[in-house]
XYZ file of C-alpha atoms in Angstrom:
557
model
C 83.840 79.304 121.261
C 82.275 82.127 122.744
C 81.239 85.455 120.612
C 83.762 88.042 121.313
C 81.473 91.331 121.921
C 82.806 95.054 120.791
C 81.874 96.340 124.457
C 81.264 93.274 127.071
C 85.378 93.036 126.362
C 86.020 96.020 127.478
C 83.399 96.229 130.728
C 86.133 97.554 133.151
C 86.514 100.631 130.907
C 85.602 103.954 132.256
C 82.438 105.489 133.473
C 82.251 107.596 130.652
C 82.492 105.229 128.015
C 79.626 103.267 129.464
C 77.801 106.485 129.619
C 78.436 107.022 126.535
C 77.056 103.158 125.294
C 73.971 103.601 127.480
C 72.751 106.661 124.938
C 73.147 104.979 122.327
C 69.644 103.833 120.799
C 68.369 100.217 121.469
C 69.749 98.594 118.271
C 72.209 95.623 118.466
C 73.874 93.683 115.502
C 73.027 90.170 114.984
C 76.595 88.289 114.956
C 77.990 88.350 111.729
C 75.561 91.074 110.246
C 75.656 95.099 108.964
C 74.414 97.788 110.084
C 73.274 99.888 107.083
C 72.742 103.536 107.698
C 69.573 105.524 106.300
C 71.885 107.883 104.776
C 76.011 108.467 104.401
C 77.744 109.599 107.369
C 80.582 112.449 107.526
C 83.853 110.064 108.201
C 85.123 111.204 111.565
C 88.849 111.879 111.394
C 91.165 110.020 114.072
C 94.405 109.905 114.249
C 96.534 106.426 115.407
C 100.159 105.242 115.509
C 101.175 102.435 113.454
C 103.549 99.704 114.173
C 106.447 101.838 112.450
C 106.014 105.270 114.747
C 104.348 107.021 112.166
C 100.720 108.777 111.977
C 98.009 107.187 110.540
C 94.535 109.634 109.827
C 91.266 108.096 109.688
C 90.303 110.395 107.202
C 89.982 109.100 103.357
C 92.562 109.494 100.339
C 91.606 110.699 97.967
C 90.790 108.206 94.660
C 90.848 105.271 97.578
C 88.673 103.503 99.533
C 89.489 102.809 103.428
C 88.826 99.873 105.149
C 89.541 100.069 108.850
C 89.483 97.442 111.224
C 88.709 97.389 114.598
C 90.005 94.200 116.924
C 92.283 92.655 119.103
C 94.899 90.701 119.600
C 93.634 86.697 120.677
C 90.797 87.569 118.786
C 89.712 84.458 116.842
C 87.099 86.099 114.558
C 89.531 89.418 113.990
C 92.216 86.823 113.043
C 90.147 84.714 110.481
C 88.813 88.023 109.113
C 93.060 89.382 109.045
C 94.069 86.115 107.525
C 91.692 86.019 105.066
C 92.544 89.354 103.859
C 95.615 88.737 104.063
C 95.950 86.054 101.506
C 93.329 88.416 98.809
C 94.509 89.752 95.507
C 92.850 92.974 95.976
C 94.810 93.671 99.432
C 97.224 94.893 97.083
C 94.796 97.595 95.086
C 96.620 101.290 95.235
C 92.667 102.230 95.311
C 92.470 100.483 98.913
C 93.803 100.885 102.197
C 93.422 98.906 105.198
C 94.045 99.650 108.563
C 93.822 97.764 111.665
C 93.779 99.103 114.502
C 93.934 97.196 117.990
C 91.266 98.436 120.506
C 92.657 96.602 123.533
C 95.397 98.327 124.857
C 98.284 95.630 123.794
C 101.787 97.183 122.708
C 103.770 98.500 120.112
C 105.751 95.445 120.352
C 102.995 93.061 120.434
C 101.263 94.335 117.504
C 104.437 94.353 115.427
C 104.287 91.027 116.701
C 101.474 90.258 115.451
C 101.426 92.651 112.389
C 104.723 90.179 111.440
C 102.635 87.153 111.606
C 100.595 87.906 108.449
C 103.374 88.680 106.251
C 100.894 91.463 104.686
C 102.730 94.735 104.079
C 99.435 96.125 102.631
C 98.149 96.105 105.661
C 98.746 98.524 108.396
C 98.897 97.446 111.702
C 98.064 100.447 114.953
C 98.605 99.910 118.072
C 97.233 102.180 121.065
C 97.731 102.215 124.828
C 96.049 105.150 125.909
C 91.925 103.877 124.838
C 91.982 106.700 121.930
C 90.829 103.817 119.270
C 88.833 101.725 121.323
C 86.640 105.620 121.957
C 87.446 106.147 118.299
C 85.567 102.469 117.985
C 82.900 104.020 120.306
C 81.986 106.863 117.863
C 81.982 104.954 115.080
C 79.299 102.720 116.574
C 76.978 105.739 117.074
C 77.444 107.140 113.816
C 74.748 103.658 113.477
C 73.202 103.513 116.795
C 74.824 100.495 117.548
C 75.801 99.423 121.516
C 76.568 95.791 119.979
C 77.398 92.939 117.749
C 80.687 91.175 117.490
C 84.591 91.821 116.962
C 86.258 92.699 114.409
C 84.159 96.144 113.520
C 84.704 96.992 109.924
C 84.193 100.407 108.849
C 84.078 101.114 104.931
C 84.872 104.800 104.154
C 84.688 106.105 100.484
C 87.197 108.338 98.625
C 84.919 111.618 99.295
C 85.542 110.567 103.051
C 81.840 109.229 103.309
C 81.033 106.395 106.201
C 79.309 103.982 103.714
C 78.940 100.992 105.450
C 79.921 99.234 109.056
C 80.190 95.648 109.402
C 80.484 93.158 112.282
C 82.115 89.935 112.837
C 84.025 87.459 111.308
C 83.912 88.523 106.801
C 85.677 86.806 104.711
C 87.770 89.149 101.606
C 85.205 88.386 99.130
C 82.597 89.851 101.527
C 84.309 92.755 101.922
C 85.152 93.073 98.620
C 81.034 92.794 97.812
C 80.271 95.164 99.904
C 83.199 97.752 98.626
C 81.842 97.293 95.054
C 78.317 99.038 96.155
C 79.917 102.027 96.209
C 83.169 101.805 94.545
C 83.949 100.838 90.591
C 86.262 98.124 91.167
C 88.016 96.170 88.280
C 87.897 92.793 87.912
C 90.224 91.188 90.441
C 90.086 87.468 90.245
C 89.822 84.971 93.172
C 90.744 86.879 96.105
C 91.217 84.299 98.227
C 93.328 81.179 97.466
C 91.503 77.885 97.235
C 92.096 75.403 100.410
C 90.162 72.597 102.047
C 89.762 74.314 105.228
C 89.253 70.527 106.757
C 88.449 70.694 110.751
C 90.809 72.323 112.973
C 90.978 75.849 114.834
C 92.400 78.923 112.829
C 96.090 79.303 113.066
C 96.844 82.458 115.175
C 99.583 84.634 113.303
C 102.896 85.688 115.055
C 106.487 86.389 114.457
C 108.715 85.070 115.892
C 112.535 86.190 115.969
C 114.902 83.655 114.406
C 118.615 83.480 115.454
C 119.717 84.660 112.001
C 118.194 87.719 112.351
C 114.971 87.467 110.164
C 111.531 87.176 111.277
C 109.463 84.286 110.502
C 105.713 83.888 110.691
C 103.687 80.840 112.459
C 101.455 81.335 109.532
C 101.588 77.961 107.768
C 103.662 77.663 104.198
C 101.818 75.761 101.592
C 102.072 72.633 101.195
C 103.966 72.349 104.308
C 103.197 71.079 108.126
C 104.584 73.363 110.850
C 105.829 72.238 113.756
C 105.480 74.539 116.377
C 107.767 73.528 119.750
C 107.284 76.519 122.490
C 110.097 75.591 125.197
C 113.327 77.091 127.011
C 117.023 76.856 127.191
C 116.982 75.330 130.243
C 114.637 72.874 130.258
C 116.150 69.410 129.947
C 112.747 68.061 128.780
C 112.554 70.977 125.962
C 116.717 69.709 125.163
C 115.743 66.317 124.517
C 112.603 66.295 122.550
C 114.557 68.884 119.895
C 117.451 66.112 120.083
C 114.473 63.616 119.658
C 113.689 65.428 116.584
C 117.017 66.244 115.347
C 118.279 63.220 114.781
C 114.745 62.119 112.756
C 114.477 60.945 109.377
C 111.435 63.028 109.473
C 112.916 66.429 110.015
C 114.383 67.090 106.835
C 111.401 66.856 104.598
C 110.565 69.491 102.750
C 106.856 69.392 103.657
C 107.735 69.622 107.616
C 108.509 72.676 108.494
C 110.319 72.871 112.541
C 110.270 75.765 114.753
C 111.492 76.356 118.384
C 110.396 79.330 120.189
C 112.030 80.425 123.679
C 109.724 81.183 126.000
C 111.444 82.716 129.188
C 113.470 85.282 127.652
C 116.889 83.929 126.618
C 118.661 86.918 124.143
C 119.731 86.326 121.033
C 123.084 85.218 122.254
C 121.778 82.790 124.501
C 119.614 81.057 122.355
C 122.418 80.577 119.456
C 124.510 79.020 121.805
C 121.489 76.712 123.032
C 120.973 75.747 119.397
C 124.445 74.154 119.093
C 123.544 71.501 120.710
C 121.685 70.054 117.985
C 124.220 69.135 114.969
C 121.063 69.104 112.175
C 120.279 71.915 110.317
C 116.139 71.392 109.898
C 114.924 73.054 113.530
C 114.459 77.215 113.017
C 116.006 78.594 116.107
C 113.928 81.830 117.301
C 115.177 83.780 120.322
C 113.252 85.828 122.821
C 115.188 88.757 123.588
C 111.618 90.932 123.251
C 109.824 88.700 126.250
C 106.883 88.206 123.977
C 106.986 84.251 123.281
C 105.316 83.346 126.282
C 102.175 85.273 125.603
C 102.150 83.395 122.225
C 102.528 80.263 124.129
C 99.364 81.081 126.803
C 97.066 82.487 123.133
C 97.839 79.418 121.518
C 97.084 77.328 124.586
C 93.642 79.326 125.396
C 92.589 77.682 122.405
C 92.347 74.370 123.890
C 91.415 75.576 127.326
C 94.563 74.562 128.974
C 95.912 77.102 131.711
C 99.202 75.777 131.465
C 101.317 72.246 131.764
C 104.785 70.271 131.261
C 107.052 72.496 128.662
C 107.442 72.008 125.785
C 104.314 72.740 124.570
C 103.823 71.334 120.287
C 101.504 73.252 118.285
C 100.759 71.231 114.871
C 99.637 73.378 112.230
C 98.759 71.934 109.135
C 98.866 73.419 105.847
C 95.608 75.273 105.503
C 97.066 76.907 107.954
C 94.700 75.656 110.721
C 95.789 73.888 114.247
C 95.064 70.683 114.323
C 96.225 69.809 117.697
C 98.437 70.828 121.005
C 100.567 68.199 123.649
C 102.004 68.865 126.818
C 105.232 67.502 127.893
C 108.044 65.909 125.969
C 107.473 63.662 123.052
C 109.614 61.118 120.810
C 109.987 62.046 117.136
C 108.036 58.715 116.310
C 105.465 60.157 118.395
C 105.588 63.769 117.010
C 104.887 62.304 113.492
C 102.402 60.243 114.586
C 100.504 62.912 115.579
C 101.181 64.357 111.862
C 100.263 62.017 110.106
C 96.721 62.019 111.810
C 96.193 64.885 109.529
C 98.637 65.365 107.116
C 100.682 62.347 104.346
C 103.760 62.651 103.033
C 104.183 64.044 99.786
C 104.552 61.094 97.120
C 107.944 60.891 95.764
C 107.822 57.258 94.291
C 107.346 57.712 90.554
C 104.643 55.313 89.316
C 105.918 51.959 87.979
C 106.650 51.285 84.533
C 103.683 49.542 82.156
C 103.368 45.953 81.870
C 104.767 45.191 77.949
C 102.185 44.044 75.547
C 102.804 40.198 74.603
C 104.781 40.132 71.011
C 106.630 43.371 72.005
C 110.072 44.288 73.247
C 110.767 46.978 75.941
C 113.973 48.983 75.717
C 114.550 50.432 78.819
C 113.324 54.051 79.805
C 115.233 56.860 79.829
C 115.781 58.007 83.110
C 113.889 61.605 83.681
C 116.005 64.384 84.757
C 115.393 65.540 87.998
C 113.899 68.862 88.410
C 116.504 71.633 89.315
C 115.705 72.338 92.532
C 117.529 75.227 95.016
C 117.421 75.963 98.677
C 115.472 79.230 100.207
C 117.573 81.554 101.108
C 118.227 81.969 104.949
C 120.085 84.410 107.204
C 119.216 87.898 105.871
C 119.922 90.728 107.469
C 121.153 94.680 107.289
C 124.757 94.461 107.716
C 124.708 98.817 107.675
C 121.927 101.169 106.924
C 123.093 104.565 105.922
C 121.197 108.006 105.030
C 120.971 106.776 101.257
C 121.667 103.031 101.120
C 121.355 99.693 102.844
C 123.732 96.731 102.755
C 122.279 93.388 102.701
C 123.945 90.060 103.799
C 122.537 86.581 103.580
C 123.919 83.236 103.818
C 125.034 81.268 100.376
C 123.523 79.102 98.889
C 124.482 75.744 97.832
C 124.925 75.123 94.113
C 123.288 78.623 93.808
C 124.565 80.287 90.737
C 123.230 83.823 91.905
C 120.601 85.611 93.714
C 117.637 88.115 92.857
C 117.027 91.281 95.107
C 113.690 92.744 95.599
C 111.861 95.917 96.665
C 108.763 96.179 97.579
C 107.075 98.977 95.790
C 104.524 100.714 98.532
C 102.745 102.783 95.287
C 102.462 99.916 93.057
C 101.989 97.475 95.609
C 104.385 95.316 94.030
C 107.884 93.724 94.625
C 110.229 95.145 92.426
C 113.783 93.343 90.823
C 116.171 95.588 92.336
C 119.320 93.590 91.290
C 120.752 90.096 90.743
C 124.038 89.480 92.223
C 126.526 86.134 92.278
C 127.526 87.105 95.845
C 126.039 87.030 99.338
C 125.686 90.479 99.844
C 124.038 93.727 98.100
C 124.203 97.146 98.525
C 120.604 99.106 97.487
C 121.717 102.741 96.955
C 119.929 105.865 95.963
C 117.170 105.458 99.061
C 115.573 108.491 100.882
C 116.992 109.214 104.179
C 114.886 108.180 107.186
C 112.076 105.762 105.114
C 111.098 102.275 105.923
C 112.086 99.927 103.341
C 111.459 95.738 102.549
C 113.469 93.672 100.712
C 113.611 90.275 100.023
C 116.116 88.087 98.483
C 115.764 84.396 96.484
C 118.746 81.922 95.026
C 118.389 80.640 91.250
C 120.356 77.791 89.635
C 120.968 77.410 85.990
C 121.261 73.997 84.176
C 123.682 73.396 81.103
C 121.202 74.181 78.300
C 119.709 77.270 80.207
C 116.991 76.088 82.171
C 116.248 78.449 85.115
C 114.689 77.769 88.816
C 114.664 79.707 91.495
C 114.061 78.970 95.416
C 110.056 78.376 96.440
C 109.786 81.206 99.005
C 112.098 84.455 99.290
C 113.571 85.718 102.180
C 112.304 89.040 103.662
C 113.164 91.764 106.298
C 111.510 95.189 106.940
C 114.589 97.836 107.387
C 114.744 101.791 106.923
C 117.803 104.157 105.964
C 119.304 106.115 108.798
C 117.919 109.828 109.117
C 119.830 112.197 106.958
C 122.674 114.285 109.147
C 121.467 117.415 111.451
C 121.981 120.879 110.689
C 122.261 122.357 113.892
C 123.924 125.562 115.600
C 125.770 126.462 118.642
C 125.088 129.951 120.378
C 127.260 130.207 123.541
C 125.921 132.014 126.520
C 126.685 132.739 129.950
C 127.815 129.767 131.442
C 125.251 127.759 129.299
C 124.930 126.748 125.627
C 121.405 126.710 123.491
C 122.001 124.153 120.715
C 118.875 124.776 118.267
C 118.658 122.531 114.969
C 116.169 121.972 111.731
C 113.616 119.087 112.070
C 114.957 116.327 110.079
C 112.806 114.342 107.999
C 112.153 110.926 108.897
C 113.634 111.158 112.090
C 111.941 110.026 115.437
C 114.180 111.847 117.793
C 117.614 113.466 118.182
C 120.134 112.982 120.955
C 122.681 115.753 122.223
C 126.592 115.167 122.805
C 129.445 116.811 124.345
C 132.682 116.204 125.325
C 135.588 118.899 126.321
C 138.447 117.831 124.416
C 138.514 116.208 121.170
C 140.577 112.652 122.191
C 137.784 112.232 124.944
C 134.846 109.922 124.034
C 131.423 111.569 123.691
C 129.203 111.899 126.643
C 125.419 111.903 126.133
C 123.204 114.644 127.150
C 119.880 114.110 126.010
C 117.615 112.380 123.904
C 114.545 114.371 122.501
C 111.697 114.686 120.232
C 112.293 118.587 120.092
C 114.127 120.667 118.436
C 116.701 123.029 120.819
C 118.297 121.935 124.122
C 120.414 124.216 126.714
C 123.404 122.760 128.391
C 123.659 124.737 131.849
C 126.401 124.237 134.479
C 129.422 125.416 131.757
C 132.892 126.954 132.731
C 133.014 130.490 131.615
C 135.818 130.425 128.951
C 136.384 126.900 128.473
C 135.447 125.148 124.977
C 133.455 122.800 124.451
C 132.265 120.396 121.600
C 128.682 119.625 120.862
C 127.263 117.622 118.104
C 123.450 116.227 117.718
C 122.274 112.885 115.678
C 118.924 112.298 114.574
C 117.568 108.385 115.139
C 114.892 106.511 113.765
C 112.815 103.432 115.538
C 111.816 100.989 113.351
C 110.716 97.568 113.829
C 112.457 97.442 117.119
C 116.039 98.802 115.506
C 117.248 102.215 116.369
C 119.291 103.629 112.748
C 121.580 106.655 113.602
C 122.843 109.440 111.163
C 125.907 110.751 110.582
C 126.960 113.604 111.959
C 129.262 116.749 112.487
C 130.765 118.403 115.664
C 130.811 122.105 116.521
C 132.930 123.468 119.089
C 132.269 126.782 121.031
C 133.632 128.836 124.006
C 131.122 129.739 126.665
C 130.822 133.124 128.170
């Protein structure tokens, strides 16, 4: 595969940013090595926009060290550097932060997209379509005279807001890590990343993908498990029967297969539930493509193997390192599809071994017959059923045999998830939240056994969700013919919108929605009342959550 340069990607730039390159001194990175710096650099301070709407500053915390992390989405070296990360114990330090930030223009959207593929909430994820990191990129690269080298560009920034280090191309978390502890006292942390036979194979790329029960899942592999990854659409009759194909499979159901269907043209949330009753089984994950972004997955995944395009549906097999082992074209059987699986991949041994041969002279009695281990379904479906200033309601779908469930928060200080709750029904409500604030929570099912024995299901269910703004405080001052409507910046929120309506039994009609604070209705009837009221919104993760509010009525001059 070819090296993915810092600048050659981004020739059809400006004229001043390749001015700017061309005075930089004559010193390029090797791939894969450091530029190391005579003495520490001042930390330029940036500001980007991350994933969630909010600011993110360059500029160092204090008692924590930054790593930020310049690449792009279809990377392959950003993404092995990302995944590897990813998986690390000391991702989850409160003495480290890590920020990536995407130098190639690609959306909010698409990043979230791809933020949601790495199941990583230690990370943060910025996007940027106006060139402000890729020039923030640029001035990092003279701070070591550097017009070179290869993506992802890894700047290493002290707690006294010191550039320490800059580093280029695909690192590994224990790399990183090494090269943090030159200038940082870092504890002991263990194995940071998880031991795997990386085998042959590309590296998986990470996306998620929008399921029809509201959750996101990642293509990330599980472990221990092979994904199937079937990119197709609704109204394909090839993409119909292969699912069918696999549907009615032995094959499905195993627990070490994992099946996932990703629309590619579109089809809303709606659309795609009603597409996925045509299958009776219960072992395909359904993800709709209301955002328009699954096609772009498709075309990454299939730049891989050089292919420009072909017959839908296109099958990814990921196995469960986590790397893709191959990609068809076209519709396949189900004998086929696991024929291709088991190229790479067995099935997990479930025959227990057979019983020894008995020693002449002796008598056997026959063997007790082991009690199988509890086992319990993942939990599936979750969701915010309401989000108010102060609390959240979450919903899932029950579990067989479950006898309850565990809630979790994740803890963004401790870097921890958190027992919030356990619960015997399918549904909790997390009060005592802060108005406005991004929140994730993630639910699992235990069973109990007779004489107490406890297990609980192998992976947890997750969603990222916020609490709606907290309600405006806002006044009315009637004027001639017009009315100013001025309020107090709520916190949290990303915007407010403006409503009136001239009698109380009539429905609300919008005005405006803004980022500001005041807004004048002209064009009133002199004497007549009107009523006004403002809510404040947040955007998160694609959701809009609205406040509640209050109504003011006034009579204009």
């Amino acid at each position: 595969m070819t090296e993915e340069k810092f600048f050659p990607k981004h020739l059809t730039r400006t004229v001043t940013i390749l001015a700017l390159l061309l005075l930089l001194p004559l010193l390029s990175l090797l791939t894969g090595t450091k530029a190391q710096a005579a003495e520490l650099k001042n930390n330029p301070t940036f500001t980007f926009t991350s994933t969630g709407g909010t600011s993110v500053s360059t500029q160092a915390n204090s008692n924590e060290t930054t790593v930020l992390i310049f690449g792009y989405v279809g990377c392959g070296k950003t993404r092995s550097t990302l995944n590897s990360i990813s998986s690390c114990d000391w991702v989850k330090r409160s003495d480290i932060r890590v920020i990536f930030a995407e130098t190639n223009g690609h959306t909010q959207e698409e990043v979230l997209a791809y933020e949601q593929g790495y199941q990583c909430p230690d990370m943060t994820f910025c996007y940027d379509e106006d060139d402000n990191i890729f020039m923030a990129m640029v001035e990092y690269a003279k701070l070591y005279g550097t017009n070179g080298g290869t993506y992802p560009m890894i700047v290493l920034i002290d707690k006294d807001n010191k550039v320490q280090n800059l580093l280029s191309g695909t690192k590994t978390a224990n790399e990183i890590l090494t090269e943090i502890k030159k200038f940082a006292e870092i504890d002991e942390v263990g194995d940071t990343t998880p031991p795997a036979n990386p085998g042959s194979g590309i590296e998986n790329i990470n996306y998620g993908l929008n399921t029809i029960d509201g959750t996101v899942i990642s293509t990330k592999a599980n472990p221990n498990q092979t994904t199937v990854l079937l990119f197709g659409y609704t109204t394909c009759a090839l993409t119909k029967s292969t699912l069918s194909n696999i549907d009615s499979s032995n094959w499905a159901a195993r627990p070490d297969i994992r099946v996932i269907f990703a629309e590619v043209y579109g089809a809303s949330l709606a659309d795609t539930k009603s597409f996925a009753q045509n299958f009776s089984g219960k072992n395909i994950i359904y993800c709709h493509d209301a955002s328009a972004l699954n096609f772009n997955f498709a075309m990454s995944y299939l730049k891989l193997y050089n292919y420009t395009g072909g017959t839908f549906p296109y099958i990814v097999y990921i196995d469960k390192n986590n790397k893709i082992q191959n990609i068809t074209l076209g519709p396949k059987t189900a004998d086929e599809i696991l024929q291709e699986i088991e190229k790479f991949a067995t099935e997990d041994e479930t025959t227990p071994p057979p019983a020894p041969e008995p020693t002449p002279g002796e008598t056997t009695s026959p063997s007790e017959t082991p009690e199988p281990p509890l086992t319990i379904s993942d939990v599936s479906g979750l969701k915010t059923a309401s989000s108010a200033a102060k609390n959240i309601k979450l919903t899932w779908k029950k579990v067989s045999n479950a006898n309850g469930y565990i809630v979790y928060q994740y803890s963004a200080s401790s870097k921890k998830w958190i027992e919030k709750a356990r619960t015997n029904s399918a549904s909790y409500t997390v009060k005592g939240l802060t108005p406005g604030t991004a929140y994730r929570f993630a639910v699992k099912a235990y069973i109990q056994s007779a004489d107490g024995k406890q297990a609980e299901s192998k992976s947890y269910a997750s969603l990222n969700t916020a609490t709606a703004p907290g309600a405006v405080k806002f006044k009315v001052t009637p004027k001639k013919k017009k009315a100013v409507i001025t309020w107090s910046k709520v916190k949290g929120a990303t915007g407010y919108t403006i409503y009136y309506k001239t009698n109380a039994k009539k429905p609300w009609k919008k005005l405006k929605s803004t980022k500001t604070t005041s807004y004048t209705k002209n064009k009133l009837t002199s004497g007549k009342t009107y009523i006004f009221t403002v809510k404040a919104y947040k955007t998160y993760n694609g959701k809009t959550y609205t406040s509640s509010f209050q109504s003011k009525k006034v009579k204009i001059k």
